[in-house]
CSV table of C-alpha atoms in Angstrom, one decimal:
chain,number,residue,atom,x,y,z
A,23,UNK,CA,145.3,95.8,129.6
A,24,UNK,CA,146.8,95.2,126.2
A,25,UNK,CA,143.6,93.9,124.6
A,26,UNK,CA,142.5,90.2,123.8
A,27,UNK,CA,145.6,87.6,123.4
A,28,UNK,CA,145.7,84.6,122.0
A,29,UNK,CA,148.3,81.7,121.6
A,30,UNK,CA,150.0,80.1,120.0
A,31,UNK,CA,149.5,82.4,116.8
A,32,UNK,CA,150.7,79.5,114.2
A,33,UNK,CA,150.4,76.2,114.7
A,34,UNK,CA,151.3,72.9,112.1
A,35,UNK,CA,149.8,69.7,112.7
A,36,UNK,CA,149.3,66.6,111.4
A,37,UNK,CA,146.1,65.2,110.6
A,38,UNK,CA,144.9,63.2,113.7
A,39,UNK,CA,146.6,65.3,116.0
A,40,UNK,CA,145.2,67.6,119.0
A,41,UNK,CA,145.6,71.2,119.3
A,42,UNK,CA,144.6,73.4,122.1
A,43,UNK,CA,144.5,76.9,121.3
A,44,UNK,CA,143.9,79.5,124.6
A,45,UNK,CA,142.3,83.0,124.6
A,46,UNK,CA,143.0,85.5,127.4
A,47,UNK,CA,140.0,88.2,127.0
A,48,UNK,CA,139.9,91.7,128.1
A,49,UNK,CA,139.6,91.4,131.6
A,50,UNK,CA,136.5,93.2,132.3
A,51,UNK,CA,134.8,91.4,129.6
A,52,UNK,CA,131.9,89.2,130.7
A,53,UNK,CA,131.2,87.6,127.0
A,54,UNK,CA,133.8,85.5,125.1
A,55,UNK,CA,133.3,84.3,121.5
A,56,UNK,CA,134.8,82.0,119.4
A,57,UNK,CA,135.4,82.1,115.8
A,58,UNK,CA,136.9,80.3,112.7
A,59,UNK,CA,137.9,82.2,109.2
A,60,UNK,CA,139.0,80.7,106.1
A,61,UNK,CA,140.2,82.6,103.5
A,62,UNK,CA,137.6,84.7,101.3
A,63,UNK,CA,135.2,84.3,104.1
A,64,UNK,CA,133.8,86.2,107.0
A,65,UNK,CA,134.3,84.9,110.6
A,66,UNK,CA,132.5,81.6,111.4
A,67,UNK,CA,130.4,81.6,114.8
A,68,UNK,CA,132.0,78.5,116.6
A,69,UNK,CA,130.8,79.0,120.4
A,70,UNK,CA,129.7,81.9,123.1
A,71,UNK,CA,130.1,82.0,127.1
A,72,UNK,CA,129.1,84.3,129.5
A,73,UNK,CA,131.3,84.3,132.4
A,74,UNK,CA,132.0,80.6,132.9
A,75,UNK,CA,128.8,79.4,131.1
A,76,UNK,CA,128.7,77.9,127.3
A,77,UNK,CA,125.6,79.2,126.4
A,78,UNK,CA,125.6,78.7,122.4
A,79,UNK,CA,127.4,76.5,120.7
A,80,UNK,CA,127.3,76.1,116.4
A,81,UNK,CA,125.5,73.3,115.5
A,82,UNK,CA,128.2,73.1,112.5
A,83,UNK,CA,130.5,72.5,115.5
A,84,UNK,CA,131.7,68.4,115.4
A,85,UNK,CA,131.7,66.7,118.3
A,86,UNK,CA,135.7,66.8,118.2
A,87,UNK,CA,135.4,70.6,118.9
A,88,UNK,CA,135.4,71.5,122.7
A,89,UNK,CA,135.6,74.7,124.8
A,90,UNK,CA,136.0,75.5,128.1
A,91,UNK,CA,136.2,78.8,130.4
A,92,UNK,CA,136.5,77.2,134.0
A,93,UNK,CA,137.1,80.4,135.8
A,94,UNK,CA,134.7,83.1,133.3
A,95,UNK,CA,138.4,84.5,132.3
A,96,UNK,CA,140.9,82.4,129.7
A,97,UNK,CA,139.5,80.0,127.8
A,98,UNK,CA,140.9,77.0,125.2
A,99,UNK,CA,139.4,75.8,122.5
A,100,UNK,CA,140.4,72.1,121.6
A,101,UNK,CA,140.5,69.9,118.4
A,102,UNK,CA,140.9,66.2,119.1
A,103,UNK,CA,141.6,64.0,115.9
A,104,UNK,CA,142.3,66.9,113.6
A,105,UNK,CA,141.5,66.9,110.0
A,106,UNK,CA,143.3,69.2,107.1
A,107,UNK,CA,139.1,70.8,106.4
A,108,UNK,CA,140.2,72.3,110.1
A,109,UNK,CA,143.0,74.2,109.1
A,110,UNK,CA,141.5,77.8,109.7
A,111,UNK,CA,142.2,81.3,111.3
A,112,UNK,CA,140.5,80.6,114.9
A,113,UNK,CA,139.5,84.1,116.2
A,114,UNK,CA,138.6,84.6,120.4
A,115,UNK,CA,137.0,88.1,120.6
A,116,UNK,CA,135.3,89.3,123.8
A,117,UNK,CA,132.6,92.1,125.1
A,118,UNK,CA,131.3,93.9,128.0
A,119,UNK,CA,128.1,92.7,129.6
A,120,UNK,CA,126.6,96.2,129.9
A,121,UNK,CA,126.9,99.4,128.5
A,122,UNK,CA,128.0,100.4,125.4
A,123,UNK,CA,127.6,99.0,121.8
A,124,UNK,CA,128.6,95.1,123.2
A,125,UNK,CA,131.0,95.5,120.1
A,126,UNK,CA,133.6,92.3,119.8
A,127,UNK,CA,137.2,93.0,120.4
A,128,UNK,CA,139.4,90.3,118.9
A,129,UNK,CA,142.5,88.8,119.3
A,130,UNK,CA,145.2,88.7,116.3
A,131,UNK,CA,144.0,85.0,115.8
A,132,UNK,CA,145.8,81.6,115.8
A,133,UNK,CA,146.1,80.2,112.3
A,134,UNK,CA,146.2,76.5,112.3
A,135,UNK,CA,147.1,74.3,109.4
A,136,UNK,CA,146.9,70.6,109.3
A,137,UNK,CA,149.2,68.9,107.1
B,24,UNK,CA,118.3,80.9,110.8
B,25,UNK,CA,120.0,83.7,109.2
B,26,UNK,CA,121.2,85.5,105.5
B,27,UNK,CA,123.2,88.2,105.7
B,28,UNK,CA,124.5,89.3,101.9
B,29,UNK,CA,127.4,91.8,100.7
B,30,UNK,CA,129.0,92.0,97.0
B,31,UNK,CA,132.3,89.8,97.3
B,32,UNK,CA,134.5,92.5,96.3
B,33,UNK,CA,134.2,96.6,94.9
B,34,UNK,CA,136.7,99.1,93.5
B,35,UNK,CA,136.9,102.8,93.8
B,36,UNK,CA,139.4,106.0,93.4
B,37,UNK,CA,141.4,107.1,96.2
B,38,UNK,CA,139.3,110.7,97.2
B,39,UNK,CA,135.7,109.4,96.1
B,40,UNK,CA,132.7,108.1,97.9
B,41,UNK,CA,131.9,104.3,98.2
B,42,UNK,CA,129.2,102.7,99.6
B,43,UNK,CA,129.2,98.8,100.8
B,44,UNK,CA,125.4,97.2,100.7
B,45,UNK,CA,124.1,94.3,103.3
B,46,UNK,CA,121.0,93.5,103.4
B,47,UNK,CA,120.1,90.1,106.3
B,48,UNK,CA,117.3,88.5,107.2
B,49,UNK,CA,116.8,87.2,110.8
B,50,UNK,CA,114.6,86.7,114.2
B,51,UNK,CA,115.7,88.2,117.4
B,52,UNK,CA,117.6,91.2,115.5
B,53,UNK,CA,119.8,93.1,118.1
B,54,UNK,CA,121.8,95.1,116.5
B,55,UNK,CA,124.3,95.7,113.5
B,56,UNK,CA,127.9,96.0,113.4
B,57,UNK,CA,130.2,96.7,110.3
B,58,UNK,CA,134.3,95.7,111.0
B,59,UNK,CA,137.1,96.1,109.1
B,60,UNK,CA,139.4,93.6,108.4
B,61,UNK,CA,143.1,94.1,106.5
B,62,UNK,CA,144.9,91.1,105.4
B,63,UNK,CA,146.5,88.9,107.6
B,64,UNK,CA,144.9,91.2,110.6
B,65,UNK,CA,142.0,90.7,113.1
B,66,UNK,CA,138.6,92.4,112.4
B,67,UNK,CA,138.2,96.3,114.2
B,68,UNK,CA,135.0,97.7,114.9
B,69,UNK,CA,133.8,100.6,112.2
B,70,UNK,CA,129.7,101.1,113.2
B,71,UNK,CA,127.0,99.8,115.5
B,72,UNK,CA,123.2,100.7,114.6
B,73,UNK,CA,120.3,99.5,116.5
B,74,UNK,CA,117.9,102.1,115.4
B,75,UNK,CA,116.7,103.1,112.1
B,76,UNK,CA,119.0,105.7,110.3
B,77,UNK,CA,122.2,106.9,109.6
B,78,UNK,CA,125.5,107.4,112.6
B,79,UNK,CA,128.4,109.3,111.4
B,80,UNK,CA,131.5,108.9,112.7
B,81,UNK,CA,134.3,110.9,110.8
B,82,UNK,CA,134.9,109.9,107.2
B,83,UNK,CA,132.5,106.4,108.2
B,84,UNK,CA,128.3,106.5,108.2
B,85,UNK,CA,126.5,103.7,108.6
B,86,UNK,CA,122.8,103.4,107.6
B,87,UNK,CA,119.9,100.9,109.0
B,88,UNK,CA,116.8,100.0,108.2
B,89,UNK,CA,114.9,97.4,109.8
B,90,UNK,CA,111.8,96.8,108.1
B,91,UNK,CA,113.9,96.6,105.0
B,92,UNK,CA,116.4,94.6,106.6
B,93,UNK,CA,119.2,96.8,105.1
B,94,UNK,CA,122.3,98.8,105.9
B,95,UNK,CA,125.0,100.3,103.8
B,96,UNK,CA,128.4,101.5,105.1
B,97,UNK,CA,129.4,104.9,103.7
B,98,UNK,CA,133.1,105.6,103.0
B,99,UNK,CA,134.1,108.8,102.2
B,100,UNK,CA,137.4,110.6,101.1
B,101,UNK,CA,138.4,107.1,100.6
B,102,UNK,CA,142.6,107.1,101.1
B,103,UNK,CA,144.8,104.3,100.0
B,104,UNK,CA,144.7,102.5,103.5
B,105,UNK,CA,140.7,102.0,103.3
B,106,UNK,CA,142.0,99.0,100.9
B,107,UNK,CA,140.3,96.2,103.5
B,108,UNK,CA,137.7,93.7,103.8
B,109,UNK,CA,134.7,95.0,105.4
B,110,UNK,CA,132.3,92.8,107.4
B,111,UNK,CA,128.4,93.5,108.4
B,112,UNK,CA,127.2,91.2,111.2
B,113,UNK,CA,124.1,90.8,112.9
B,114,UNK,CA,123.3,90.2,116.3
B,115,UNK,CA,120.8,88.2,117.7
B,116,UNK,CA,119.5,87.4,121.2
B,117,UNK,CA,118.2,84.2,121.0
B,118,UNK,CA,117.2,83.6,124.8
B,119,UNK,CA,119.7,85.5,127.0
B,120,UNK,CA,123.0,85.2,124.3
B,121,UNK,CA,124.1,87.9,122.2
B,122,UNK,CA,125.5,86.4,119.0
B,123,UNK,CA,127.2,88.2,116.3
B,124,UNK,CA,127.2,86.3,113.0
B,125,UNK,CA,128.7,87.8,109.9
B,126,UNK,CA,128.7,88.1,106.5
B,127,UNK,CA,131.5,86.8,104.0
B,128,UNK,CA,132.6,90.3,103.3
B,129,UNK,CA,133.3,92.9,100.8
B,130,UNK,CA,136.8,93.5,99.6
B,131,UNK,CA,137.5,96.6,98.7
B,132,UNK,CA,140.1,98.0,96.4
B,133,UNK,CA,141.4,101.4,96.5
B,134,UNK,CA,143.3,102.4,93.4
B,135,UNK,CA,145.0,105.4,92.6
């Protein structure tokens, strides 16, 4: 296993445009997380699923933000109608259930700007 | 809610000590994590504490205290390449989720 992967790493939109962004964890991994960094900043809690559940979701999240995990593996994150205050580093990092620390692992990130 | 707080940025000599201050305030406290991040890269776990004190780990310690609701990150022998941001986050359980939230981050500048 090569560690968490996500795609596509850059993406340019225009404003009112969707973008799906998809997140292949660590396989293992029970607990998927979802993320958004600007610059300057630290990592922005966006959403949380355990296996195919969303249990948590930020209540900063807009209702044009949606994420799924239909199978407890992959998951996408979507933007409907996208605006340029989206444009962002979104970060997928995963965990193990049990056991250890529960420390995140994180993918390298897919950096969206919205023009 | 939560308040997690580290300075925005600190310098040090390549060879000294440094040490990186968070201090947080939250319910359901489960944990804290320090992760460093270089530019342009994804954050790496450094440190987990869950228990009052200090954990070493090589050139890395990391100190907790709960009822002050405080931890510092120690860096020692600092080299050129410790030039990074480093992140404290907290974790929660609120109910049966485990969430991580973090703090803007301290940059840190290694100089010759």
């Amino acid at each position: 296993d090569t560690g968490v992967s996500q795609n596509p790493r850059h993406k340019i939109t225009k404003r009112g445009q969707n973008v799906t962004f998809r997140c292949d964890p660590i396989s293992e991994h029970n607990r998927l997380y979802w993320y958004r960094q600007t610059l300057g900043q630290g990592p922005e809690f966006l959403t949380y699923f355990q296996n195919e559940a969303q249990l948590e979701k930020s209540r900063l999240l807009s209702d044009r933000f949606s994420a799924e995990r239909p199978k407890g593996s992959f998951s996408t994150l979507e933007i409907q109608r996208t605006e340029q205050g989206d444009s962002a580093m979104y970060l997928c990092a995963s965990s193990a259930g049990t056991g250890g620390t529960g420390e995140l692992f994180f993918g390298e990130g897919s950096r969206l700007t919205v023009l | 809610g939560q308040n997690i707080d580290q300075p925005t940025e600190m310098t040090a000599t390549e060879g000294a000590i440094v040490q990186i201050n968070c201090t947080y305030q939250t319910s359901g406290f489960n944990g804290l994590f320090w992760y460093q991040q270089h530019a342009g890269e994804a954050p790496t776990f450094l440190s987990y504490n869950v228990l009052d004190g200090l954990e070493e780990k090589g050139r890395f310690s990391s100190f907790l205290s709960r009822s002050k609701g405080y931890s510092y990150l120690l860096l020692k022998e600092l080299q050129m390449k410790d030039s990074a941001s480093y992140l404290c986050a907290v974790r929660r359980r609120p109910g049966g989720s485990y969430i991580p939230t973090f703090g803007r981050g301290t940059s840190l500048i290694v100089h010759p």
